[in-house]
Structures are given as C-alpha cells and as structure tokens.
Amino acid sequence: MSQFDVTIIGSGPGGYVSAIRCAQLGFKTAIIEKYSTLGGTCLNVGCIPSKALLASSHHYEELQHFADHGIEVSGEVKVNLEKMIARKQAVVDQTSGGVKFLMDKNNITVFNGVGSFESATSVKVTKADGSSEIIESKNIIIATGSKPSNLPFIKLDKDRIITSTEALKLKEVPKHLVIIGGGVIGIELGQVYLRLGAQVSVVEFMDRIIPGMDASLSKELTKVLKKQGMKFYTSHKVQSVERAKNAVTVKAENAKGEIITLDGDYALVSVGRRPYTDGLNAEKAGVKVTDRGQIEVNNHLQTSAANIYAIGDVVRGAMLAHKAEEEGVMVAEIIAGQKPHIDYNLIPGVVYTWPEVAAVGKTEEQLKADGIAYKAGSFPFKALGRARAGGDTDGFVKILADAKTDEVLGVHMIGARCADLIAEAVTAMEFRASAEDISRMSHAHPTFAEAIKEAALAATENRSLHV
C-alpha cells in the first residue's frame, strides 16, 4: 500500500499548484486525477481552450478593420473552424503536458482514476479498467472542482442543447446561438461565435449581464457588444427549451409577463457551475457537505475532518482558477506549520471579451449597501493616446476610494488589456495605497496603464489631466 504525507484529489489549477507547493515544502505528495489528462476543467474545457478560441476569433475580427490602418487584404478571407478547434486542442495538449512535466520535476506521484474516501486517511483509486488500489495519506486535499449547472426543465443533449464543454468543439458556426445566462462564460463564448458570423442572443434572468460586477462595467460591455451585433434579453426567465431536429426553440417570460420565442440552431446553457463531489464518498471520511453541494470548511480551509482540507470551486467563494491556486498554496503552507493568509476581497475578476473587463475590491453597489462614504474617479480610454493609436477606444477605468482616508476600495475597468492592467490595482490595494499614491506614480507614456493614473487623479479632487 502506497503511503504519502499529502494526497490531492483533483489536478486542476488548485490541485496541481497545491501539489507542487507541498513537494517544495518537503512532503511526499500524490495527486489523483479521474481523466487521462492533467489540468482539470480550467485547462481542458475552461480557461485555456476558451481563451485560445477568443484569440483566434479576435484575429479574424481584426482583419475586418485592417483597412482603417492602411492595410489592404486582397482575396477571400474565411474561417476554417476545424483548424481553429484543432489549434485550440493543440494549446490544451501542450499545456497539459506542461503540468505532467511539473509533476515529474517535483517527484509527485500521479494516479489516474476516480478518488473516493475509504476513511479519513485512506483513498481508493478506481481506474478506467475497473481495477483499484488503496493509498494512505496523513493529509488529504479535496480539489475536485465544478461542473456546469443546468435548469431542471432543460434536457441537455450535448448536441444542439449544449454546455460550455460542447461549445468549445462545435463542428460548425451556429446560424443563431441562443445563450441562456449572461455571465462570464456565456458572454465570452458568445463573442467567439459572434465574430465568426453567428447571430447571438443572450437571455439573462437578472436585469443586466455580468451581474456580479460593478453596474457601470455591465452597462459599458452591453453597449459595446450591442454595437458588435449581440442581442440581449435581460430580466427574462426561461420557460422552456425544446429541440426539433436541428432547430432549438427557447421561450422566456419578460418583466411584463409576456412570452418571447427565440428560434435558433444551438442553445448554450450557461447558468453557472456547481461543486463536483460525485463519487467522493465524503461521508466515509467524516467530511460535511452543505446543502448547496459545497465542502464545508473553516477559515483555514479545513473540513470537519482535521487532516482533510478542501480548495477551489468545491468550497465557498468565487469559482476562479487563480483563487483555487492561492488556496492550494495556503493549505500546503498550513500543513507545513506556516501561517499564510488570503484577502478574498483582493482576488480579481476578469471577463476575457474584447474589450476586456476586470475588477478588484468593492463595487459601488456594495459600498452603498454597506453605508461606506466613497469618492469615484473615472477616465475614458477614448482620451488615451495609446488607445487612439491602436484603435481600441472603448471603455474606461474607475477607481473608488474612501471619502475620508483616500484608501482605494475598488478598481473597475473595461477596455483593451484590462486583464493585465488589473494587476496594478491588486498590487496597490495589497499595500493599502491611496488614490493619491497611484496618481503620483510615474506611468510610461503612451501606455494603456496611464488610464489608471488618470482615474486616480480624477478621484483625488478631480485632478485628471487629459479629460
């Protein structure tokens, strides 16, 4: 029987990063993965493949605007979806291979199979051929991630009525893609197929898309995507989704009680994700699971069994790969007797559309609800030299600061390269910077990052220089 100091169930970003940190700390480490490739949802059917398709479709879209830059492209330009999907898969395979390399480099033992508890220190690994083995471990980390959620009345056939997993490997560009859910995943995949020529309609139950982010970001993204041709049906409750051969009909009720009908050839159900604990047998280890299917943990991510921890999508909090990574490192260091800490308020959120959307800290709605006095400063990308030079003038940066202390409480941005720019805001807020601190930092000119400085100036006695 194999024995380890730490065993991680699940090889997504949280799991494999935790395994690496455990190995670095000197623990004999194992990782269990049910699929044949490492990397979990994020690498195989989530973050990485969706960004690959977003990148490919963005290149195609840019071709439509080359003439504005004095570049004339002659001849027919067409989409080869099969090659695009193949490139996506090549990126996934290369990245998965990289994770395998890291496991080998750090002497981490990899078990392929379904991990299920036999006790608080024993895990059974059931392999694809039906055989199994038991491994013993002093400490165990649950990192089993999440799966796409569904509405109870929708029958997913994974052919025409699909989830994000199937949307990443379609064999044709939809004529009309109806997306149920206006969150991050639906909007990103919607823009991919919109660029490739599909008509895209988004049905959202809430009164705006990306409802978890600052309302100003939602408003701006909606405006830009409408300009690109995407249609939105917010404050609509889906009533039914039916398929007849290659046609899909979605019926939804609006705020007035009226029923609208959308006829498409594909329906993407993108209504969030659920924690995945199927087959884990958590009860055998004394691990409590909440009514929502999450593993119950304390502030140290420790479960009701003292030697078992849980991280990532399977526990409370935002379902983000980088959040899972931070938790994986934290648990490894806690097991080693260290005292790490995560400030969950400073975990950034990003939507990888173009323009990109990114945020960290409190939204205006949250500050108002909490009764916190604040001041706001914004700067539009259209007033930015670098944005005009590149032709990416949609969006803005908004900084929210405490009205008395000037400490930055939230940063919200939409525009070119915001997925990378948000790191400056996270850094500043980690060191509890004031808006004036940011405004007095030298930012290279011309850059997109200058918008952050200008927004900070705007929040500091309305001192913005270029608007």
CSV table of C-alpha atoms in Angstrom, one decimal:
chain,number,residue,atom,x,y,z
A,1,MET,CA,0.0,0.0,0.0
A,2,SER,CA,1.4,3.4,-1.0
A,3,GLN,CA,1.8,6.0,1.7
A,4,PHE,CA,2.0,9.7,1.4
A,5,ASP,CA,2.3,12.9,3.5
A,6,VAL,CA,-0.2,14.7,1.3
A,7,THR,CA,-2.7,13.4,-1.3
A,8,ILE,CA,-4.6,15.8,-3.6
A,9,ILE,CA,-7.8,14.7,-5.2
A,10,GLY,CA,-8.1,16.6,-8.5
A,11,SER,CA,-5.5,18.1,-10.8
A,12,GLY,CA,-7.0,21.4,-11.7
A,13,PRO,CA,-5.1,24.7,-11.1
A,14,GLY,CA,-5.8,24.4,-7.3
A,15,GLY,CA,-4.8,20.8,-7.1
A,16,TYR,CA,-1.7,20.7,-9.2
A,17,VAL,CA,-0.3,24.0,-7.8
A,18,SER,CA,-1.0,22.7,-4.3
A,19,ALA,CA,0.8,19.5,-5.1
A,20,ILE,CA,3.9,21.5,-6.3
A,21,ARG,CA,3.9,23.6,-3.2
A,22,CYS,CA,3.6,20.5,-1.0
A,23,ALA,CA,6.6,19.0,-2.8
A,24,GLN,CA,8.6,22.2,-2.4
A,25,LEU,CA,7.9,22.0,1.4
A,26,GLY,CA,9.4,18.5,1.5
A,27,PHE,CA,6.2,16.4,1.7
A,28,LYS,CA,5.9,13.1,-0.1
A,29,THR,CA,3.0,14.0,-2.4
A,30,ALA,CA,0.5,12.3,-4.6
A,31,ILE,CA,-2.2,13.6,-6.9
A,32,ILE,CA,-5.3,11.7,-8.2
A,33,GLU,CA,-7.0,12.6,-11.5
A,34,LYS,CA,-10.0,10.8,-12.9
A,35,TYR,CA,-9.3,11.9,-16.5
A,36,SER,CA,-6.4,10.8,-18.7
A,37,THR,CA,-5.0,14.4,-18.9
A,38,LEU,CA,-4.0,16.7,-16.0
A,39,GLY,CA,-5.2,20.3,-15.5
A,40,GLY,CA,-8.8,19.9,-14.6
A,41,THR,CA,-11.7,21.9,-16.1
A,42,CYS,CA,-9.7,25.1,-16.5
A,43,LEU,CA,-7.0,23.7,-18.6
A,44,ASN,CA,-9.0,21.1,-20.6
A,45,VAL,CA,-12.5,22.6,-21.1
A,46,GLY,CA,-12.4,26.0,-19.5
A,47,CYS,CA,-10.0,28.9,-19.2
A,48,ILE,CA,-7.3,27.8,-21.6
A,49,PRO,CA,-9.4,26.5,-24.6
A,50,SER,CA,-11.9,29.4,-24.4
A,51,LYS,CA,-9.0,31.9,-24.5
A,52,ALA,CA,-7.5,30.1,-27.4
A,53,LEU,CA,-10.8,30.4,-29.4
A,54,LEU,CA,-11.2,34.0,-28.2
A,55,ALA,CA,-7.7,34.8,-29.5
A,56,SER,CA,-8.3,33.1,-32.9
A,57,SER,CA,-11.6,34.7,-33.4
A,58,HIS,CA,-10.2,38.1,-32.4
A,59,HIS,CA,-7.5,37.8,-35.1
A,60,TYR,CA,-10.3,37.2,-37.6
A,61,GLU,CA,-12.3,40.2,-36.4
A,62,GLU,CA,-9.2,42.4,-36.6
A,63,LEU,CA,-8.9,41.6,-40.3
A,64,GLN,CA,-12.2,43.4,-40.8
A,65,HIS,CA,-10.6,46.7,-39.6
A,66,PHE,CA,-7.2,46.4,-41.3
A,67,ALA,CA,-8.2,48.9,-44.0
A,68,ASP,CA,-8.5,51.5,-41.2
A,69,HIS,CA,-4.8,51.1,-40.6
A,70,GLY,CA,-3.9,51.3,-44.3
A,71,ILE,CA,-3.6,47.6,-44.8
A,72,GLU,CA,-5.4,46.2,-47.8
A,73,VAL,CA,-6.0,42.5,-47.8
A,74,SER,CA,-7.0,41.1,-51.2
A,75,GLY,CA,-8.6,37.8,-51.9
A,76,GLU,CA,-11.1,35.8,-49.8
A,77,VAL,CA,-10.7,35.6,-46.0
A,78,LYS,CA,-12.7,32.8,-44.5
A,79,VAL,CA,-13.0,30.9,-41.2
A,80,ASN,CA,-11.8,27.3,-41.0
A,81,LEU,CA,-13.5,26.2,-37.8
A,82,GLU,CA,-12.0,22.8,-37.9
A,83,LYS,CA,-8.4,24.2,-37.9
A,84,MET,CA,-9.4,26.7,-35.2
A,85,ILE,CA,-10.7,23.9,-33.0
A,86,ALA,CA,-7.6,21.8,-33.7
A,87,ARG,CA,-5.3,24.7,-32.8
A,88,LYS,CA,-7.3,25.1,-29.5
A,89,GLN,CA,-6.7,21.5,-28.7
A,90,ALA,CA,-3.0,21.7,-29.5
A,91,VAL,CA,-2.7,24.5,-27.0
A,92,VAL,CA,-4.6,22.4,-24.4
A,93,ASP,CA,-2.4,19.4,-25.1
A,94,GLN,CA,0.8,21.4,-24.8
A,95,THR,CA,-0.3,23.0,-21.5
A,96,SER,CA,-1.5,19.6,-20.1
A,97,GLY,CA,1.9,18.2,-21.0
A,98,GLY,CA,3.5,21.0,-19.1
A,99,VAL,CA,1.6,20.1,-16.0
A,100,LYS,CA,2.7,16.5,-16.3
A,101,PHE,CA,6.3,17.8,-16.7
A,102,LEU,CA,5.9,19.7,-13.4
A,103,MET,CA,4.6,16.7,-11.6
A,104,ASP,CA,7.6,14.7,-12.7
A,105,LYS,CA,10.0,17.5,-12.0
A,106,ASN,CA,8.7,17.8,-8.4
A,107,ASN,CA,8.6,14.0,-7.8
A,108,ILE,CA,4.8,14.0,-7.4
A,109,THR,CA,3.2,10.6,-7.9
A,110,VAL,CA,0.2,10.8,-10.3
A,111,PHE,CA,-2.7,8.3,-10.0
A,112,ASN,CA,-5.2,8.1,-12.9
A,113,GLY,CA,-8.6,7.1,-11.6
A,114,VAL,CA,-11.5,8.2,-9.5
A,115,GLY,CA,-10.5,9.0,-5.9
A,116,SER,CA,-13.0,8.1,-3.2
A,117,PHE,CA,-12.6,8.0,0.6
A,118,GLU,CA,-12.4,4.8,2.4
A,119,SER,CA,-11.6,6.6,5.7
A,120,ALA,CA,-10.1,9.9,6.8
A,121,THR,CA,-6.7,8.6,5.8
A,122,SER,CA,-7.4,6.2,3.1
A,123,VAL,CA,-8.4,6.9,-0.5
A,124,LYS,CA,-9.4,4.3,-3.1
A,125,VAL,CA,-8.4,5.0,-6.7
A,126,THR,CA,-10.6,3.2,-9.2
A,127,LYS,CA,-9.1,3.1,-12.6
A,128,ALA,CA,-10.7,3.1,-16.0
A,129,ASP,CA,-10.4,-0.6,-16.4
A,130,GLY,CA,-12.2,-1.2,-13.2
A,131,SER,CA,-9.2,-2.2,-11.1
A,132,SER,CA,-8.4,-0.2,-7.9
A,133,GLU,CA,-5.9,0.4,-5.2
A,134,ILE,CA,-5.8,2.0,-1.8
A,135,ILE,CA,-3.4,4.7,-0.8
A,136,GLU,CA,-2.8,6.0,2.7
A,137,SER,CA,-2.1,9.7,3.4
A,138,LYS,CA,-1.6,11.7,6.6
A,139,ASN,CA,-3.3,14.7,4.9
A,140,ILE,CA,-5.7,14.9,2.0
A,141,ILE,CA,-6.8,18.0,0.0
A,142,ILE,CA,-10.0,17.9,-1.9
A,143,ALA,CA,-9.7,19.8,-5.2
A,144,THR,CA,-12.5,18.2,-7.3
A,145,GLY,CA,-13.7,21.5,-8.9
A,146,SER,CA,-17.0,22.1,-10.5
A,147,LYS,CA,-19.3,21.1,-13.4
A,148,PRO,CA,-21.7,23.2,-15.5
A,149,SER,CA,-25.1,23.7,-13.8
A,150,ASN,CA,-28.4,23.3,-15.6
A,151,LEU,CA,-32.0,24.3,-15.1
A,152,PRO,CA,-34.3,21.3,-14.0
A,153,PHE,CA,-36.6,21.5,-17.0
A,154,ILE,CA,-33.8,21.6,-19.7
A,155,LYS,CA,-32.7,18.4,-21.2
A,156,LEU,CA,-29.1,18.7,-22.3
A,157,ASP,CA,-28.5,16.5,-25.4
A,158,LYS,CA,-24.9,17.9,-25.7
A,159,ASP,CA,-25.5,18.2,-29.5
A,160,ARG,CA,-27.8,21.1,-30.0
A,161,ILE,CA,-28.7,21.9,-26.4
A,162,ILE,CA,-25.2,22.2,-25.0
A,163,THR,CA,-22.9,23.4,-22.2
A,164,SER,CA,-19.7,25.3,-22.4
A,165,THR,CA,-17.8,22.0,-22.8
A,166,GLU,CA,-19.5,21.2,-26.1
A,167,ALA,CA,-19.4,24.9,-27.3
A,168,LEU,CA,-15.6,24.5,-27.3
A,169,LYS,CA,-15.7,21.8,-30.1
A,170,LEU,CA,-18.6,22.6,-32.4
A,171,LYS,CA,-18.2,21.4,-36.0
A,172,GLU,CA,-19.9,24.4,-37.5
A,173,VAL,CA,-20.5,28.0,-36.8
A,174,PRO,CA,-24.1,28.3,-35.5
A,175,LYS,CA,-26.6,30.3,-37.6
A,176,HIS,CA,-28.3,31.5,-34.4
A,177,LEU,CA,-26.8,30.7,-31.0
A,178,VAL,CA,-29.2,31.3,-28.1
A,179,ILE,CA,-27.3,31.7,-24.8
A,180,ILE,CA,-29.1,31.1,-21.6
A,181,GLY,CA,-27.2,33.1,-18.9
A,182,GLY,CA,-25.4,36.4,-19.3
A,183,GLY,CA,-22.5,35.6,-17.0
A,184,VAL,CA,-18.8,35.4,-17.9
A,185,ILE,CA,-18.7,32.0,-19.6
A,186,GLY,CA,-21.8,32.7,-21.8
A,187,ILE,CA,-20.6,36.2,-22.9
A,188,GLU,CA,-17.1,35.0,-23.7
A,189,LEU,CA,-18.2,32.1,-25.9
A,190,GLY,CA,-21.0,34.2,-27.4
A,191,GLN,CA,-18.4,36.7,-28.6
A,192,VAL,CA,-16.3,33.9,-30.2
A,193,TYR,CA,-19.2,32.8,-32.4
A,194,LEU,CA,-20.5,36.3,-33.0
A,195,ARG,CA,-17.1,37.2,-34.5
A,196,LEU,CA,-17.3,34.1,-36.7
A,197,GLY,CA,-20.6,35.0,-38.2
A,198,ALA,CA,-23.3,33.6,-35.9
A,199,GLN,CA,-26.3,35.6,-34.7
A,200,VAL,CA,-26.1,35.6,-30.9
A,201,SER,CA,-28.9,36.2,-28.5
A,202,VAL,CA,-28.4,36.2,-24.7
A,203,VAL,CA,-31.3,35.6,-22.3
A,204,GLU,CA,-30.5,36.7,-18.7
A,205,PHE,CA,-32.7,36.4,-15.6
A,206,MET,CA,-31.2,39.4,-13.9
A,207,ASP,CA,-31.6,42.9,-15.2
A,208,ARG,CA,-28.1,43.1,-16.6
A,209,ILE,CA,-25.3,40.9,-17.9
A,210,ILE,CA,-22.2,40.0,-15.7
A,211,PRO,CA,-24.4,40.9,-12.7
A,212,GLY,CA,-21.8,40.1,-10.1
A,213,MET,CA,-19.6,43.0,-11.3
A,214,ASP,CA,-20.0,46.8,-11.0
A,215,ALA,CA,-23.1,48.0,-12.8
A,216,SER,CA,-21.0,50.5,-14.8
A,217,LEU,CA,-19.0,47.7,-16.3
A,218,SER,CA,-22.1,45.8,-17.3
A,219,LYS,CA,-23.6,48.9,-18.9
A,220,GLU,CA,-20.5,49.6,-21.0
A,221,LEU,CA,-20.0,46.0,-22.1
A,222,THR,CA,-23.6,45.7,-23.1
A,223,LYS,CA,-23.3,48.9,-25.2
A,224,VAL,CA,-20.1,47.6,-26.9
A,225,LEU,CA,-21.5,44.1,-27.6
A,226,LYS,CA,-24.7,45.5,-28.9
A,227,LYS,CA,-22.7,47.6,-31.3
A,228,GLN,CA,-20.9,44.4,-32.4
A,229,GLY,CA,-24.3,42.8,-33.1
A,230,MET,CA,-25.1,40.7,-30.0
A,231,LYS,CA,-28.7,40.8,-28.8
A,232,PHE,CA,-29.8,40.9,-25.1
A,233,TYR,CA,-32.9,39.8,-23.3
A,234,THR,CA,-32.3,40.8,-19.7
A,235,SER,CA,-35.0,40.4,-17.0
A,236,HIS,CA,-36.2,37.3,-18.8
A,237,LYS,CA,-37.0,34.0,-17.2
A,238,VAL,CA,-36.6,31.0,-19.4
A,239,GLN,CA,-39.7,28.8,-19.5
A,240,SER,CA,-38.7,26.0,-21.9
A,241,VAL,CA,-36.0,24.8,-24.3
A,242,GLU,CA,-37.2,22.4,-27.0
A,243,ARG,CA,-35.4,20.7,-29.9
A,244,ALA,CA,-36.9,19.6,-33.2
A,245,LYS,CA,-34.3,18.0,-35.5
A,246,ASN,CA,-31.7,20.8,-36.0
A,247,ALA,CA,-33.8,23.6,-34.6
A,248,VAL,CA,-33.9,24.7,-31.0
A,249,THR,CA,-36.7,26.9,-29.6
A,250,VAL,CA,-36.3,28.9,-26.4
A,251,LYS,CA,-39.3,30.5,-24.7
A,252,ALA,CA,-38.8,33.1,-22.0
A,253,GLU,CA,-41.0,35.4,-19.9
A,254,ASN,CA,-40.2,39.1,-19.7
A,255,ALA,CA,-40.8,41.5,-16.8
A,256,LYS,CA,-44.3,42.3,-18.1
A,257,GLY,CA,-45.3,38.6,-18.1
A,258,GLU,CA,-45.1,38.3,-21.9
A,259,ILE,CA,-43.6,35.3,-23.5
A,260,ILE,CA,-41.0,35.7,-26.2
A,261,THR,CA,-39.8,33.0,-28.5
A,262,LEU,CA,-36.2,32.7,-29.9
A,263,ASP,CA,-35.6,30.2,-32.7
A,264,GLY,CA,-32.0,29.0,-33.1
A,265,ASP,CA,-30.0,26.0,-34.2
A,266,TYR,CA,-28.0,25.8,-30.9
A,267,ALA,CA,-28.8,26.7,-27.3
A,268,LEU,CA,-25.9,27.2,-24.9
A,269,VAL,CA,-26.9,26.7,-21.3
A,270,SER,CA,-24.6,28.8,-19.2
A,271,VAL,CA,-26.2,29.3,-15.9
A,272,GLY,CA,-23.2,28.9,-13.6
A,273,ARG,CA,-21.4,25.9,-12.2
A,274,ARG,CA,-21.9,23.5,-9.3
A,275,PRO,CA,-19.4,22.0,-6.9
A,276,TYR,CA,-18.4,18.5,-8.0
A,277,THR,CA,-18.2,15.8,-5.3
A,278,ASP,CA,-19.8,12.9,-7.2
A,279,GLY,CA,-18.3,9.6,-6.1
A,280,LEU,CA,-16.1,11.2,-3.5
A,281,ASN,CA,-17.8,9.3,-0.6
A,282,ALA,CA,-17.0,12.3,1.7
A,283,GLU,CA,-19.2,10.9,4.5
A,284,LYS,CA,-16.8,7.9,4.9
A,285,ALA,CA,-14.1,10.4,5.9
A,286,GLY,CA,-16.4,12.4,8.2
A,287,VAL,CA,-16.4,15.4,5.8
A,288,LYS,CA,-19.5,17.5,5.8
A,289,VAL,CA,-21.1,18.7,2.6
A,290,THR,CA,-23.5,21.7,2.6
A,291,ASP,CA,-27.0,21.7,1.1
A,292,ARG,CA,-25.5,23.5,-2.0
A,293,GLY,CA,-23.1,20.6,-2.5
A,294,GLN,CA,-20.0,22.5,-1.3
A,295,ILE,CA,-17.5,21.0,1.1
A,296,GLU,CA,-17.8,22.8,4.4
A,297,VAL,CA,-14.6,24.4,5.6
A,298,ASN,CA,-13.3,26.8,8.2
A,299,ASN,CA,-11.1,29.9,7.7
A,300,HIS,CA,-8.1,27.6,7.2
A,301,LEU,CA,-10.0,25.6,4.5
A,302,GLN,CA,-10.0,22.7,7.0
A,303,THR,CA,-13.0,20.3,6.7
A,304,SER,CA,-14.9,18.7,9.6
A,305,ALA,CA,-12.1,16.0,9.4
A,306,ALA,CA,-9.0,17.7,10.9
A,307,ASN,CA,-6.5,16.2,8.4
A,308,ILE,CA,-8.6,16.9,5.3
A,309,TYR,CA,-8.8,20.2,3.5
A,310,ALA,CA,-10.7,21.5,0.5
A,311,ILE,CA,-10.0,24.2,-2.0
A,312,GLY,CA,-11.2,25.9,-5.2
A,313,ASP,CA,-14.7,25.6,-6.8
A,314,VAL,CA,-15.7,22.9,-4.4
A,315,VAL,CA,-15.7,25.3,-1.4
A,316,ARG,CA,-17.4,28.7,-0.9
A,317,GLY,CA,-16.3,31.8,-2.8
A,318,ALA,CA,-15.8,32.8,-6.4
A,319,MET,CA,-15.2,30.0,-8.8
A,320,LEU,CA,-11.9,31.3,-10.2
A,321,ALA,CA,-8.7,29.3,-11.2
A,322,HIS,CA,-6.4,31.8,-9.5
A,323,LYS,CA,-8.5,31.8,-6.3
A,324,ALA,CA,-8.0,28.0,-6.3
A,325,GLU,CA,-4.3,28.3,-6.8
A,326,GLU,CA,-3.9,30.7,-3.9
A,327,GLU,CA,-6.0,28.4,-1.7
A,328,GLY,CA,-3.8,25.4,-2.8
A,329,VAL,CA,-0.7,27.2,-1.7
A,330,MET,CA,-2.2,28.3,1.5
A,331,VAL,CA,-3.3,24.8,2.6
A,332,ALA,CA,0.2,23.4,1.7
A,333,GLU,CA,1.8,26.0,3.9
A,334,ILE,CA,-0.7,25.5,6.8
A,335,ILE,CA,0.1,21.8,6.7
A,336,ALA,CA,3.8,22.7,7.0
A,337,GLY,CA,3.0,24.8,10.1
A,338,GLN,CA,3.2,28.2,8.5
A,339,LYS,CA,0.6,31.0,8.8
A,340,PRO,CA,-0.4,32.2,5.3
A,341,HIS,CA,-3.4,34.4,4.6
A,342,ILE,CA,-5.6,35.2,1.7
A,343,ASP,CA,-7.5,38.5,1.3
A,344,TYR,CA,-10.5,37.4,-0.7
A,345,ASN,CA,-11.5,41.0,-1.3
A,346,LEU,CA,-8.4,41.3,-3.5
A,347,ILE,CA,-9.0,38.3,-5.8
A,348,PRO,CA,-9.5,40.0,-9.2
A,349,GLY,CA,-12.3,39.0,-11.6
A,350,VAL,CA,-11.8,39.1,-15.4
A,351,VAL,CA,-14.0,38.8,-18.4
A,352,TYR,CA,-11.9,38.0,-21.5
A,353,THR,CA,-14.1,39.5,-24.1
A,354,TRP,CA,-12.7,42.4,-26.2
A,355,PRO,CA,-12.8,44.9,-24.7
A,356,GLU,CA,-11.7,43.0,-21.6
A,357,VAL,CA,-13.4,43.6,-18.3
A,358,ALA,CA,-11.6,43.4,-14.9
A,359,ALA,CA,-12.2,44.4,-11.4
A,360,VAL,CA,-10.9,44.0,-7.8
A,361,GLY,CA,-12.3,45.1,-4.5
A,362,LYS,CA,-15.8,46.6,-3.7
A,363,THR,CA,-18.3,47.7,-6.3
A,364,GLU,CA,-20.3,50.9,-6.0
A,365,GLU,CA,-23.4,48.9,-5.2
A,366,GLN,CA,-21.6,47.1,-2.3
A,367,LEU,CA,-20.2,50.4,-0.9
A,368,LYS,CA,-23.7,52.0,-0.9
A,369,ALA,CA,-25.3,48.9,0.7
A,370,ASP,CA,-22.6,48.9,3.4
A,371,GLY,CA,-23.1,52.7,4.0
A,372,ILE,CA,-19.4,53.5,3.3
A,373,ALA,CA,-18.7,57.0,2.1
A,374,TYR,CA,-16.6,57.0,-1.0
A,375,LYS,CA,-15.4,59.1,-3.9
A,376,ALA,CA,-15.1,57.9,-7.5
A,377,GLY,CA,-12.8,58.9,-10.4
A,378,SER,CA,-13.1,57.7,-13.9
A,379,PHE,CA,-11.1,58.1,-17.1
A,380,PRO,CA,-12.3,57.1,-20.6
A,381,PHE,CA,-10.0,55.1,-23.0
A,382,LYS,CA,-11.0,57.4,-25.8
A,383,ALA,CA,-9.0,60.2,-24.1
A,384,LEU,CA,-5.9,58.0,-24.0
A,385,GLY,CA,-3.2,58.5,-26.6
A,386,ARG,CA,-2.2,54.8,-26.8
A,387,ALA,CA,-5.8,53.7,-27.2
A,388,ARG,CA,-6.4,56.1,-30.1
A,389,ALA,CA,-3.1,55.0,-31.7
A,390,GLY,CA,-4.2,51.4,-31.6
A,391,GLY,CA,-7.9,52.0,-32.3
A,392,ASP,CA,-9.1,50.5,-29.0
A,393,THR,CA,-11.0,53.4,-27.6
A,394,ASP,CA,-14.0,51.6,-25.9
A,395,GLY,CA,-14.1,51.5,-22.1
A,396,PHE,CA,-12.8,53.3,-19.0
A,397,VAL,CA,-11.1,52.9,-15.7
A,398,LYS,CA,-12.9,53.7,-12.5
A,399,ILE,CA,-11.3,54.0,-9.0
A,400,LEU,CA,-13.3,54.0,-5.8
A,401,ALA,CA,-11.6,55.5,-2.7
A,402,ASP,CA,-12.6,56.1,0.9
A,403,ALA,CA,-14.0,59.6,1.2
A,404,LYS,CA,-12.0,60.3,4.4
A,405,THR,CA,-8.8,58.3,4.1
A,406,ASP,CA,-8.4,58.1,0.3
A,407,GLU,CA,-7.6,54.4,0.5
A,408,VAL,CA,-8.5,52.6,-2.7
A,409,LEU,CA,-11.5,50.4,-2.1
A,410,GLY,CA,-12.2,49.1,-5.6
A,411,VAL,CA,-10.9,49.4,-9.1
A,412,HIS,CA,-13.2,48.6,-12.1
A,413,MET,CA,-12.1,48.7,-15.7
A,414,ILE,CA,-13.2,47.8,-19.2
A,415,GLY,CA,-11.0,48.2,-22.3
A,416,ALA,CA,-8.0,46.8,-24.1
A,417,ARG,CA,-5.6,44.8,-22.0
A,418,CYS,CA,-7.6,45.2,-18.8
A,419,ALA,CA,-7.0,41.6,-17.8
A,420,ASP,CA,-3.3,42.5,-17.4
A,421,LEU,CA,-3.8,46.1,-16.1
A,422,ILE,CA,-5.8,44.9,-13.1
A,423,ALA,CA,-2.6,43.5,-11.6
A,424,GLU,CA,-1.5,47.1,-10.9
A,425,ALA,CA,-4.7,47.7,-8.9
A,426,VAL,CA,-4.3,44.5,-6.9
A,427,THR,CA,-0.7,45.4,-6.0
A,428,ALA,CA,-1.7,48.9,-4.9
A,429,MET,CA,-4.6,47.6,-2.8
A,430,GLU,CA,-2.5,44.9,-1.2
A,431,PHE,CA,-0.3,47.7,0.1
A,432,ARG,CA,-3.4,49.8,1.0
A,433,ALA,CA,-2.5,52.5,-1.4
A,434,SER,CA,-4.5,55.7,-1.6
A,435,ALA,CA,-5.8,57.2,-4.8
A,436,GLU,CA,-3.2,59.9,-4.5
A,437,ASP,CA,-0.4,57.3,-4.1
A,438,ILE,CA,-1.3,55.9,-7.5
A,439,SER,CA,-1.7,59.3,-9.0
A,440,ARG,CA,1.8,60.2,-8.0
A,441,MET,CA,3.4,57.1,-9.6
A,442,SER,CA,5.1,57.6,-12.9
A,443,HIS,CA,3.4,55.7,-15.7
A,444,ALA,CA,5.2,55.3,-19.0
A,445,HIS,CA,3.7,57.3,-21.9
A,446,PRO,CA,2.0,56.3,-24.1
A,447,THR,CA,0.5,53.2,-22.4
A,448,PHE,CA,-2.9,51.8,-21.5
A,449,ALA,CA,-1.8,51.9,-17.9
A,450,GLU,CA,-1.9,55.7,-17.9
A,451,ALA,CA,-5.7,55.3,-17.6
A,452,ILE,CA,-5.2,54.0,-14.1
A,453,LYS,CA,-3.2,57.1,-13.1
A,454,GLU,CA,-5.7,59.4,-14.7
A,455,ALA,CA,-8.6,57.7,-12.8
A,456,ALA,CA,-6.7,58.0,-9.6
A,457,LEU,CA,-6.2,61.7,-10.3
A,458,ALA,CA,-9.9,62.1,-11.0
A,459,ALA,CA,-10.6,60.5,-7.6
A,460,THR,CA,-8.2,62.9,-6.0
A,461,GLU,CA,-10.0,66.2,-6.1
A,462,ASN,CA,-11.0,65.8,-9.7
A,463,ARG,CA,-7.4,66.4,-10.9
A,464,SER,CA,-7.4,64.3,-14.1
A,465,LEU,CA,-5.1,66.0,-16.6
A,466,HIS,CA,-6.3,64.7,-20.0
A,467,VAL,CA,-10.1,64.9,-20.0
